[in-house]
Coordinates of C-alpha atoms in Angstrom, one line a residue:
X1 CA 106.7 135.8 75.0
X2 CA 103.5 135.1 72.9
X3 CA 100.2 136.2 74.1
X4 CA 98.9 132.6 74.6
X5 CA 102.1 131.8 76.7
X6 CA 101.5 134.8 79.0
X7 CA 98.1 133.7 79.6
X8 CA 99.2 130.0 80.3
X9 CA 101.6 131.3 83.0
X10 CA 99.0 133.7 84.4
X11 CA 96.5 130.8 84.6
X12 CA 99.1 128.6 86.4
X13 CA 99.8 131.4 89.0
X14 CA 96.0 132.2 89.6
X15 CA 96.3 135.7 88.2
X16 CA 93.6 135.5 85.4
X17 CA 90.3 137.1 85.6
X18 CA 87.2 134.6 85.6
X19 CA 86.5 134.8 81.8
X20 CA 90.0 134.4 80.6
X21 CA 90.5 131.6 83.2
X22 CA 87.7 129.6 81.8
X23 CA 88.9 130.1 78.2
X24 CA 92.3 129.0 79.1
X25 CA 90.7 125.9 80.9
X26 CA 88.7 125.0 77.7
X27 CA 92.0 125.3 75.7
X28 CA 93.7 122.9 78.1
X29 CA 91.2 120.2 77.3
X30 CA 92.7 120.0 73.7
X31 CA 96.1 121.6 73.6
X32 CA 98.9 119.2 75.2
X33 CA 101.4 122.2 74.7
X34 CA 99.3 124.3 77.0
X35 CA 98.8 121.7 79.6
X36 CA 102.7 120.9 79.6
X37 CA 103.4 124.7 80.0
X38 CA 101.0 125.2 82.9
X39 CA 102.2 122.1 84.9
X40 CA 105.8 123.3 84.4
X41 CA 105.1 126.7 85.5
X42 CA 103.2 125.3 88.7
X43 CA 106.1 123.0 89.5
X44 CA 108.6 125.6 89.3
X45 CA 106.5 127.9 91.3
X46 CA 106.1 125.4 93.9
X47 CA 109.5 124.6 94.2
X48 CA 110.4 128.3 94.7
X49 CA 107.6 128.5 97.3
X50 CA 108.8 125.6 99.3
X51 CA 112.4 126.8 99.1
X52 CA 111.7 130.3 100.4
X53 CA 109.3 128.9 102.9
X54 CA 112.2 126.9 104.4
X55 CA 114.4 130.0 105.1
X56 CA 115.8 129.7 108.6
X57 CA 113.8 131.6 111.2
X58 CA 116.3 133.5 113.2
X59 CA 115.0 134.6 116.4
X60 CA 115.3 134.7 120.2
X61 CA 114.1 131.7 122.3
X62 CA 111.5 132.4 124.9
X63 CA 114.3 132.1 127.7
X64 CA 116.4 134.6 125.8
X65 CA 113.5 137.1 125.4
X66 CA 112.5 136.7 129.0
X67 CA 116.1 137.5 130.2
X68 CA 116.0 140.6 128.0
X69 CA 112.7 141.8 129.5
X70 CA 113.9 141.1 133.1
X71 CA 117.1 143.2 132.5
X72 CA 115.0 146.0 131.0
X73 CA 112.9 145.9 134.2
X74 CA 115.7 146.0 136.6
X75 CA 116.7 149.3 138.0
X76 CA 120.0 150.4 137.0
X77 CA 122.1 153.4 137.6
X78 CA 121.8 156.2 135.3
X79 CA 124.9 156.1 133.2
X80 CA 126.8 159.1 131.7
X81 CA 125.6 159.7 128.2
X82 CA 128.7 160.2 125.8
X83 CA 127.9 162.3 122.9
X84 CA 128.8 161.1 119.5
X85 CA 131.9 162.8 117.9
X86 CA 131.1 165.2 115.2
X87 CA 131.8 163.1 112.2
X88 CA 129.2 162.7 109.6
X89 CA 129.9 159.1 108.7
X90 CA 129.1 157.8 112.1
X91 CA 125.4 158.3 112.1
X92 CA 125.2 156.8 108.6
X93 CA 127.2 153.7 109.7
X94 CA 124.9 153.3 112.8
X95 CA 121.8 153.5 110.5
X96 CA 123.3 150.9 108.2
X97 CA 123.9 148.7 111.1
X98 CA 120.4 149.0 112.4
X99 CA 119.1 148.3 108.9
X100 CA 121.1 145.0 108.7
X101 CA 119.9 144.0 112.0
X102 CA 116.3 144.8 111.2
X103 CA 116.5 142.7 108.0
X104 CA 118.0 139.8 110.0
X105 CA 115.4 139.7 112.6
X106 CA 112.5 140.7 110.5
X107 CA 109.5 138.4 111.1
X108 CA 111.3 136.7 114.0
X109 CA 111.7 139.1 117.0
X110 CA 108.4 140.7 118.1
X111 CA 108.9 143.1 121.0
X112 CA 105.3 144.3 121.2
X113 CA 102.2 142.6 119.9
X114 CA 98.8 143.9 119.3
X115 CA 95.8 141.5 120.0
X116 CA 93.4 142.3 117.3
X117 CA 90.0 140.8 116.5
X118 CA 89.3 139.9 113.0
X119 CA 85.9 139.0 111.6
X120 CA 85.9 135.6 110.1
X121 CA 84.3 136.3 106.7
X122 CA 83.8 134.3 103.6
X123 CA 85.8 136.6 101.5
X124 CA 82.9 138.6 100.1
X125 CA 83.5 140.4 96.9
X126 CA 85.0 144.0 97.2
X127 CA 84.7 146.9 95.0
X128 CA 88.5 147.5 95.1
X129 CA 90.4 144.3 93.9
X130 CA 93.5 143.4 95.9
X131 CA 96.8 144.4 94.3
X132 CA 98.5 141.7 92.5
X133 CA 101.9 140.5 94.0
X134 CA 104.7 138.5 92.7
X135 CA 105.5 135.1 94.3
X136 CA 108.7 136.3 96.2
X137 CA 106.9 139.4 97.6
X138 CA 104.0 137.5 98.7
X139 CA 106.2 135.3 100.8
X140 CA 107.3 138.3 102.8
X141 CA 103.8 138.9 104.1
X142 CA 102.8 137.5 107.5
X143 CA 100.3 134.5 107.1
X144 CA 96.8 135.6 107.8
X145 CA 95.2 134.0 110.9
X146 CA 91.6 134.2 109.9
X147 CA 89.5 131.3 108.6
X148 CA 87.3 132.1 105.7
X149 CA 84.0 130.3 106.6
X150 CA 81.2 131.5 109.0
X151 CA 80.7 134.8 110.6
X152 CA 82.5 133.8 114.0
X153 CA 85.1 136.0 115.2
X154 CA 88.6 134.5 116.2
X155 CA 91.1 136.0 118.4
X156 CA 94.3 136.1 116.1
X157 CA 96.7 136.2 119.1
X158 CA 95.7 132.5 120.1
X159 CA 96.2 131.2 116.6
X160 CA 99.8 129.9 116.2
X161 CA 101.5 131.0 112.9
X162 CA 102.6 128.0 110.8
X163 CA 106.1 127.1 111.9
X164 CA 108.8 127.4 109.4
X165 CA 111.1 124.6 108.7
X166 CA 114.8 124.8 108.0
X167 CA 116.9 121.9 106.5
X168 CA 115.6 118.7 105.0
X169 CA 112.1 117.8 104.1
X170 CA 109.8 117.0 106.9
X171 CA 107.6 114.6 104.8
X172 CA 106.3 111.7 106.6
X173 CA 106.0 108.1 105.4
X174 CA 105.2 104.8 107.1
X175 CA 108.0 102.3 107.1
X176 CA 107.5 99.4 104.9
X177 CA 109.0 96.0 105.6
X178 CA 109.1 94.1 102.3
X179 CA 107.2 90.7 102.1
X180 CA 109.7 88.0 102.0
X181 CA 109.4 84.6 100.8
X182 CA 107.1 82.1 102.8
X183 CA 107.1 78.4 103.0
X184 CA 103.8 76.7 101.9
X185 CA 104.5 74.0 104.3
X186 CA 104.4 76.6 107.1
X187 CA 101.8 78.9 105.8
X188 CA 99.6 77.5 103.0
X189 CA 97.2 80.7 103.0
X190 CA 98.1 84.2 102.0
X191 CA 95.5 86.9 102.8
X192 CA 95.2 90.5 102.0
X193 CA 93.0 93.5 101.5
X194 CA 92.7 95.0 98.1
X195 CA 94.1 98.5 97.4
X196 CA 92.9 100.8 94.6
X197 CA 94.9 103.7 95.8
X198 CA 97.3 105.5 93.4
X199 CA 98.8 108.1 95.6
X200 CA 102.3 106.5 95.5
X201 CA 102.9 106.5 91.8
X202 CA 102.1 110.1 91.5
X203 CA 104.2 110.9 94.5
X204 CA 107.1 109.2 93.2
X205 CA 106.7 110.8 89.7
X206 CA 106.8 114.2 91.6
X207 CA 110.2 113.2 93.0
X208 CA 111.7 111.9 89.9
X209 CA 110.6 114.8 87.7
X210 CA 112.2 117.1 90.4
X211 CA 115.4 115.3 89.8
X212 CA 115.3 113.3 93.2
X213 CA 115.0 109.7 94.0
X214 CA 111.9 109.1 96.3
X215 CA 112.4 107.8 99.8
X216 CA 112.1 104.1 99.9
X217 CA 109.1 104.1 102.2
X218 CA 107.3 106.5 99.6
X219 CA 107.4 103.5 97.3
X220 CA 104.1 101.4 97.5
X221 CA 104.5 98.9 94.6
X222 CA 100.8 98.0 94.6
X223 CA 99.8 101.6 94.4
X224 CA 102.3 102.0 91.5
X225 CA 100.8 99.0 89.7
X226 CA 97.2 100.1 90.3
X227 CA 97.9 103.6 89.1
X228 CA 97.4 102.1 85.6
X229 CA 94.3 100.9 83.8
X230 CA 94.3 97.4 82.4
X231 CA 92.0 95.9 79.9
X232 CA 90.4 93.3 82.0
X233 CA 86.9 92.2 81.0
X234 CA 84.2 93.5 83.1
X235 CA 81.8 91.0 85.0
X236 CA 78.8 89.8 83.1
X237 CA 77.1 87.7 85.7
X238 CA 75.7 90.3 88.1
X239 CA 78.7 90.3 90.6
X240 CA 80.4 93.6 91.3
X241 CA 83.7 92.5 89.7
X242 CA 85.3 89.9 87.5
X243 CA 88.5 88.1 88.3
X244 CA 91.5 87.2 85.8
X245 CA 94.2 84.9 86.5
X246 CA 97.4 84.5 84.5
X247 CA 100.8 82.7 85.0
X248 CA 104.2 83.0 83.4
X249 CA 107.9 82.5 84.4
X250 CA 109.3 85.1 86.5
X251 CA 111.5 87.4 84.2
X252 CA 114.0 88.3 86.9
X253 CA 114.4 84.7 88.1
X254 CA 113.2 82.3 85.4
X255 CA 113.5 79.4 87.9
X256 CA 110.4 81.1 89.6
X257 CA 107.0 81.7 88.3
X258 CA 104.9 84.9 88.4
X259 CA 101.1 84.8 89.0
X260 CA 98.8 87.8 88.4
X261 CA 95.4 88.3 90.1
X262 CA 93.3 90.9 88.2
X263 CA 90.0 92.3 89.3
X264 CA 87.9 94.5 87.0
X265 CA 85.0 96.5 88.6
X266 CA 81.5 96.7 87.0
X267 CA 81.5 99.5 84.6
X268 CA 78.8 102.2 85.1
X269 CA 77.2 104.5 82.5
X270 CA 77.7 108.0 83.7
X271 CA 74.1 108.7 82.9
X272 CA 72.8 105.9 85.1
X273 CA 75.1 106.7 88.0
X274 CA 73.4 107.3 91.4
X275 CA 72.9 110.8 92.8
X276 CA 76.0 112.2 94.8
X277 CA 75.9 113.8 98.2
X278 CA 79.3 115.2 98.3
X279 CA 81.0 117.2 101.2
X280 CA 84.2 119.0 100.0
X281 CA 86.3 119.1 103.1
X282 CA 89.2 121.5 102.5
X283 CA 92.2 122.4 104.3
X284 CA 92.7 126.3 104.3
X285 CA 95.4 126.5 106.9
X286 CA 98.7 128.3 106.3
X287 CA 100.5 125.4 105.2
X288 CA 98.2 125.2 102.2
X289 CA 99.3 128.6 101.1
X290 CA 101.5 127.7 98.0
X291 CA 100.7 127.2 94.3
X292 CA 100.5 123.4 94.3
X293 CA 98.3 123.3 97.4
X294 CA 95.0 125.3 97.8
X295 CA 95.1 126.9 94.4
X296 CA 95.4 123.4 92.8
X297 CA 92.8 122.0 95.2
X298 CA 90.2 124.9 93.9
X299 CA 91.0 123.9 90.4
X300 CA 90.6 120.3 91.1
X301 CA 87.2 120.6 92.6
X302 CA 86.2 123.1 90.0
X303 CA 86.7 120.4 87.3
X304 CA 84.8 117.9 89.5
X305 CA 82.0 120.4 90.0
X306 CA 81.6 120.7 86.2
X307 CA 80.7 117.0 86.0
X308 CA 77.8 117.2 88.5
X309 CA 74.1 118.0 87.6
X310 CA 70.7 118.4 89.4
X311 CA 70.8 114.8 90.9
X312 CA 73.7 115.9 92.9
X313 CA 74.3 118.0 96.1
X314 CA 77.6 119.8 97.2
X315 CA 78.5 121.2 100.6
X316 CA 81.8 122.8 101.4
X317 CA 83.5 122.6 104.8
X318 CA 86.8 124.3 105.5
X319 CA 89.2 124.1 108.5
X320 CA 92.3 125.9 109.7
X321 CA 92.5 126.9 113.3
X322 CA 88.8 126.4 113.5
X323 CA 86.2 124.8 111.1
X324 CA 83.1 126.2 109.4
X325 CA 80.5 125.4 106.6
X326 CA 81.2 127.7 103.7
X327 CA 78.5 126.4 101.5
X328 CA 75.4 124.6 102.7
X329 CA 74.0 121.8 100.6
X330 CA 73.7 123.1 97.0
X331 CA 72.4 121.6 93.8
X332 CA 75.0 120.5 91.2
X333 CA 72.9 122.4 88.8
X334 CA 73.6 125.5 90.5
X335 CA 77.3 125.3 89.3
X336 CA 78.3 128.9 89.6
X337 CA 77.4 129.2 93.1
X338 CA 79.6 126.3 94.1
X339 CA 82.5 127.6 91.8
X340 CA 82.1 131.0 93.4
X341 CA 82.4 129.6 96.8
X342 CA 85.7 127.8 95.8
X343 CA 87.1 130.8 94.3
X344 CA 86.7 132.9 97.4
X345 CA 88.8 130.5 99.7
X346 CA 92.2 131.6 101.0
X347 CA 94.7 130.0 103.3
X348 CA 95.8 131.1 106.7
X349 CA 96.1 129.7 110.4
X350 CA 96.8 126.5 112.1
X351 CA 95.4 123.0 111.0
X352 CA 92.5 121.6 113.2
X353 CA 91.7 118.7 110.9
X354 CA 89.7 116.7 113.5
X355 CA 87.3 119.5 114.1
X356 CA 86.9 119.7 110.2
X357 CA 86.3 116.0 110.1
X358 CA 83.6 116.2 112.5
X359 CA 81.7 119.0 110.7
X360 CA 82.1 117.4 107.3
X361 CA 80.7 113.9 108.4
X362 CA 77.7 115.8 110.3
X363 CA 77.0 117.8 107.2
X364 CA 77.0 114.6 105.0
X365 CA 74.8 112.6 107.5
X366 CA 72.2 115.4 107.7
X367 CA 71.8 115.2 104.0
X368 CA 72.2 111.5 103.7
X369 CA 70.8 110.1 100.4
X370 CA 69.6 106.5 100.9
X371 CA 69.8 105.6 97.3
X372 CA 72.8 107.8 96.4
X373 CA 76.4 108.0 97.2
X374 CA 77.5 109.7 100.4
X375 CA 81.1 110.9 100.4
X376 CA 83.4 113.4 102.2
X377 CA 86.3 114.5 99.8
X378 CA 89.2 115.6 102.1
X379 CA 91.8 117.9 100.2
X380 CA 95.0 118.6 102.4
X381 CA 98.7 118.2 102.9
X382 CA 98.0 116.2 106.0
X383 CA 99.8 118.4 108.3
X384 CA 97.4 118.4 111.2
X385 CA 98.8 120.5 114.1
X386 CA 95.8 121.6 116.2
X387 CA 93.2 119.5 118.1
X388 CA 93.3 115.8 117.1
X389 CA 96.7 115.7 115.7
X390 CA 98.0 112.1 116.2
X391 CA 97.7 109.6 113.4
X392 CA 96.1 106.9 115.7
X393 CA 93.5 109.3 117.1
X394 CA 92.7 110.6 113.6
X395 CA 92.4 107.0 112.3
X396 CA 90.0 106.2 115.2
X397 CA 88.0 109.2 114.6
X398 CA 87.6 108.3 110.9
X399 CA 86.9 104.7 111.6
X400 CA 84.0 105.7 113.8
X401 CA 82.6 107.9 111.2
X402 CA 82.8 105.3 108.5
X403 CA 80.3 103.3 110.4
X404 CA 77.6 105.9 109.3
X405 CA 77.5 104.6 105.5
X406 CA 79.6 107.8 104.5
X407 CA 82.7 107.0 102.3
X408 CA 85.9 109.0 102.2
X409 CA 88.1 110.1 99.4
X410 CA 91.5 111.6 100.4
X411 CA 93.2 114.0 97.9
X412 CA 96.8 114.8 99.0
X413 CA 98.5 118.0 97.8
X414 CA 101.8 119.7 98.1
X415 CA 105.5 118.8 99.2
X416 CA 107.9 119.6 101.9
X417 CA 105.6 119.1 104.8
X418 CA 103.5 116.4 103.2
X419 CA 102.1 113.7 105.6
X420 CA 101.6 110.7 103.4
X421 CA 101.5 108.2 106.2
X422 CA 98.5 110.3 107.8
X423 CA 96.7 110.5 104.7
X424 CA 96.9 106.9 103.6
X425 CA 95.8 105.7 107.1
X426 CA 92.7 108.0 107.0
X427 CA 91.7 106.6 103.5
X428 CA 92.2 103.1 104.9
X429 CA 90.0 103.4 107.9
X430 CA 87.4 105.4 106.2
X431 CA 86.2 103.1 103.6
X432 CA 87.8 105.2 101.1
X433 CA 90.5 105.8 98.4
X434 CA 93.7 107.9 98.3
X435 CA 95.3 109.8 95.4
X436 CA 98.0 112.5 95.2
X437 CA 97.4 115.4 93.1
X438 CA 100.5 117.2 91.7
X439 CA 99.2 118.5 88.5
X440 CA 96.1 119.7 86.9
X441 CA 96.4 116.6 84.5
X442 CA 96.4 114.3 87.6
X443 CA 93.2 116.0 89.0
X444 CA 91.5 115.4 85.6
X445 CA 92.5 111.8 85.7
X446 CA 91.3 111.1 89.1
X447 CA 88.0 113.4 89.3
X448 CA 87.0 113.3 85.6
X449 CA 88.5 110.3 83.6
X450 CA 87.9 108.0 86.7
X451 CA 85.2 110.0 88.3
X452 CA 82.9 106.7 88.7
X453 CA 85.8 104.7 90.3
X454 CA 86.9 107.4 92.5
X455 CA 83.2 108.4 93.8
X456 CA 81.0 105.3 93.3
X457 CA 81.7 102.2 95.5
X458 CA 80.4 99.1 94.1
X459 CA 81.8 96.6 96.7
X460 CA 83.4 97.1 100.1
X461 CA 85.6 95.1 102.5
X462 CA 87.1 93.3 99.5
X463 CA 89.5 90.5 100.7
X464 CA 91.8 88.1 98.8
X465 CA 93.0 84.8 100.2
X466 CA 95.2 82.5 98.1
X467 CA 95.5 78.7 99.0
X468 CA 98.7 77.3 97.6
X469 CA 99.0 73.6 96.5
X470 CA 102.0 72.3 98.3
X471 CA 102.3 69.5 95.6
X472 CA 103.4 72.2 93.2
X473 CA 104.4 75.3 95.3
X474 CA 107.3 75.3 97.8
X475 CA 107.1 78.9 98.6
X476 CA 105.7 82.4 97.4
X477 CA 105.8 86.2 98.3
X478 CA 103.2 88.8 97.6
X479 CA 104.7 91.7 95.8
X480 CA 103.6 94.9 97.6
X481 CA 100.6 95.2 99.8
X482 CA 102.6 95.2 102.9
X483 CA 100.4 97.2 104.9
X484 CA 97.3 95.5 103.7
X485 CA 98.1 92.1 105.0
X486 CA 95.6 90.1 107.0
X487 CA 95.6 87.1 109.3
X488 CA 94.2 83.8 107.7
X489 CA 91.2 83.9 110.0
X490 CA 90.4 87.5 109.1
X491 CA 89.1 86.4 105.9
X492 CA 85.9 84.9 107.1
X493 CA 85.5 87.6 109.8
X494 CA 83.0 90.2 108.6
X495 CA 83.9 92.5 111.2
X496 CA 87.4 93.0 109.8
X497 CA 87.8 96.0 107.7
X498 CA 89.3 95.7 104.0
X499 CA 89.4 97.8 100.9
X500 CA 86.9 99.2 98.7
X501 CA 86.5 98.9 94.8
X502 CA 84.8 101.5 92.7
X503 CA 83.0 101.2 89.4
X504 CA 85.3 100.4 86.5
X505 CA 88.3 100.1 88.8
X506 CA 91.0 97.5 88.1
X507 CA 93.0 96.0 90.9
X508 CA 96.1 93.8 90.2
X509 CA 98.3 91.8 92.5
X510 CA 101.5 89.7 91.7
X511 CA 102.8 86.7 93.6
X512 CA 106.3 85.3 92.9
X513 CA 106.1 81.5 93.1
X514 CA 108.9 78.9 94.0
X515 CA 107.9 75.6 92.3
X516 CA 107.9 72.6 94.4
X517 CA 111.3 70.8 94.7
X518 CA 113.2 74.1 95.0
X519 CA 114.8 75.8 98.0
X520 CA 112.9 78.7 99.4
X521 CA 115.5 81.3 100.0
X522 CA 115.4 82.9 103.3
X523 CA 113.1 80.4 105.0
X524 CA 115.2 78.4 107.7
X525 CA 114.2 74.7 108.1
X526 CA 111.8 73.7 110.9
X527 CA 112.5 70.7 113.1
X528 CA 110.2 67.7 112.7
X529 CA 107.3 68.0 115.1
X530 CA 107.3 65.4 117.9
X531 CA 103.5 65.1 118.6
X532 CA 102.0 65.8 115.2
X533 CA 102.3 63.9 111.9
X534 CA 104.2 65.9 109.4
X535 CA 104.9 65.4 105.4
X536 CA 101.3 64.1 104.8
X537 CA 100.7 63.7 101.1
X538 CA 98.9 66.6 99.5
X539 CA 95.8 66.2 97.6
X540 CA 96.5 65.1 93.8
X541 CA 95.6 68.1 91.8
X542 CA 96.9 70.0 88.8
X543 CA 95.9 73.4 90.4
X544 CA 98.7 75.5 91.3
X545 CA 96.4 77.6 93.7
X546 CA 92.9 78.7 94.4
X547 CA 91.9 82.4 94.7
X548 CA 89.0 83.1 97.1
X549 CA 87.5 86.5 97.3
X550 CA 85.1 88.1 100.0
X551 CA 83.2 91.3 99.5
X552 CA 80.1 93.2 100.8
X553 CA 77.5 95.1 98.9
X554 CA 78.1 99.0 99.7
X555 CA 75.4 99.1 102.2
X556 CA 75.7 95.6 103.5
X557 CA 77.2 94.0 106.5
X558 CA 77.3 90.1 105.2
X559 CA 79.9 89.2 102.7
X560 CA 79.8 86.8 99.8
X561 CA 82.5 84.5 98.6
X562 CA 83.8 83.7 95.3
X563 CA 86.4 81.1 94.4
X564 CA 88.7 80.7 91.1
X565 CA 91.5 77.9 90.7
X566 CA 94.5 78.4 88.5
X567 CA 96.0 75.6 86.8
X568 CA 99.7 75.0 86.8
X569 CA 101.5 75.3 83.4
X570 CA 104.8 76.3 82.0
X571 CA 104.6 79.6 80.0
X572 CA 107.2 82.1 79.0
X573 CA 107.2 85.8 80.0
X574 CA 107.0 86.8 76.3
X575 CA 103.8 84.8 75.8
X576 CA 102.1 86.8 78.6
X577 CA 99.7 89.6 77.4
X578 CA 100.7 93.2 77.5
X579 CA 98.8 94.1 80.7
X580 CA 100.7 91.2 82.6
X581 CA 104.1 92.2 81.3
X582 CA 103.5 96.0 81.8
X583 CA 102.5 95.3 85.5
X584 CA 105.4 93.3 85.9
X585 CA 107.7 96.1 84.6
X586 CA 106.1 98.6 87.2
X587 CA 106.6 95.9 89.9
X588 CA 110.3 95.6 88.8
X589 CA 110.7 99.4 88.8
X590 CA 109.3 99.5 92.4
X591 CA 111.7 96.8 93.6
X592 CA 114.7 99.0 92.0
X593 CA 113.5 102.1 93.8
X594 CA 113.2 100.3 97.0
X595 CA 116.6 98.6 96.3
X596 CA 114.7 95.2 97.3
X597 CA 116.9 92.4 98.4
X598 CA 114.9 90.1 96.0
X599 CA 115.4 92.1 92.8
X600 CA 118.3 89.7 91.9
X601 CA 120.0 90.9 88.8
X602 CA 117.2 93.2 87.7
X603 CA 118.3 96.4 85.9
X604 CA 116.5 99.6 84.8
X605 CA 117.1 98.7 81.1
X606 CA 115.3 95.6 81.6
X607 CA 112.4 97.4 83.1
X608 CA 112.5 99.8 80.3
X609 CA 112.5 96.9 77.7
X610 CA 109.5 95.2 79.2
X611 CA 107.5 98.5 79.4
X612 CA 108.3 99.4 75.8
X613 CA 107.2 95.9 74.5
X614 CA 103.9 96.3 76.4
X615 CA 102.6 99.8 75.8
X616 CA 99.3 98.6 74.2
X617 CA 96.9 101.2 73.2
X618 CA 98.0 103.8 75.9
X619 CA 95.4 106.1 75.0
X620 CA 96.6 108.9 77.5
X621 CA 100.3 108.3 77.3
X622 CA 100.6 107.1 81.0
X623 CA 102.7 104.1 80.1
X624 CA 105.1 106.2 77.8
X625 CA 105.4 108.6 80.8
X626 CA 106.4 105.6 83.0
X627 CA 109.3 104.8 80.8
X628 CA 110.4 108.4 81.0
X629 CA 110.3 108.2 84.8
X630 CA 112.6 105.0 84.8
X631 CA 115.1 106.7 82.5
X632 CA 115.1 109.7 85.2
X633 CA 115.7 107.2 87.9
X634 CA 118.5 105.2 86.0
X635 CA 120.2 108.7 85.5
X636 CA 119.9 109.6 89.1
X637 CA 121.4 106.4 90.1
X638 CA 124.4 106.6 87.8

């Protein structure tokens, strides 16, 4: 193995000293081969870690253990001791048997336990470095139960160790019921909240690169589409975002039409961005103890910290069985102090996320910057198991905190016990955005390349309402956004929460349209009304539809409205621009992964063809990577 390859591997496993680690990080910025090697090593390490973490936990139940104790306490008659025969092989056989039993029950059967007090310390540097340990040996060590934060003392006997899981994954996803076709005669308005999250695409990529098809409910088509950047023109009229509408025939059903609604957020010069008041809220519980979790969290926040300066303040709050303030508000110019605090964190204990959320928002509020961005950045696998643990209770907690003017970014990490449903809900209720970080490259994309969009909100509670012209549209369906749908009356209700858009963000939504005069599949006929006039003539207009948008300023409570009509026309799919055709390819891929009942005769080969023909500039290679994922999915389906 070459020297540089050894360093890449050591870096991926967090085994390099500080100076060598920084040298490798500098190389990763310019060396694609190094990035690929590091990410591959991390993936393999994570897979091994998750595999061995799922070993069956063989042990006695509480009832069995109590029965043994009761039997031991019971007085029994002394029994005659029969001496062993004098044969040398018998003691050896007994010793071997005891060794086998010890191995089988190691870590599972505890006869005596010692209650010990551990000082909860912030991992101060020691003169004697900890011995390095290989991955498989590290997994044999009992999880540490202390929380590395304040000087409090925890009783390790009252902190439950992380439960091992055996068998299938315990990842959790919210059920998605696909949007079906709706009759314009029955519902002329379609209303939804925008969504700039990208977590679903990165998570789907993780499955496909690991040789597995993702669960259907892990596929949120709008997040897959919005993972990619599109070259929409930004606003030039002082509004937070510009709107771009386009129309073509639907490629999987030429009898239908496809409409794209595209938004482009105002672009912000990094030199002129507002100051940042950031609180890194980090899960350091035992479930985060694998290479693709806490170590990747630390590396992700490391590269974010390097983008900060004297305008900014960073605090670090951690939580496991309890929560604590690791780093009080610190200037972004004091980079080494922040990085040193990150470096010392270790994983262990249960997951009291609710307590951590309370402390993080309290810290952000105490240091609130009226002219700046105030944001909590939550980094976790979402596996809350102490304190407030239910999704609904956590959502209500976050929703209440969001009223303080503090925004939320949720960064998800890990696999196996990943709680996507919880994290998506938190971001939704916390005026936030949600990304899944599976590699160092993804961390760089979200926290460096798209830093302004991730951290700086330019408009909140952004809603879209589309009014369809019944003279030209018989039916429609919104592709994706199933968990972002709103009632028609919610559009004008400023108390109803909706999504946020960040500086430079693009948002894309696709509607499949059934032209007037055609049958809307799946919509049963409705009887004529007895007491109302039906079938009234629509207004004579060449408009296919009108898009209305509502938004608030980041610190505002009253919304503003924009309106944009779209003229009806006949245009082939091939005439559409690259961004339109590529977004359509991504939507088609999502429909294939979800095995949509509306995908008609769509094939993976068609998706690949559309994507190849619409690569465009593809500066960072994300669109080419997409084509590789489609090929992976095709191979897995065969």
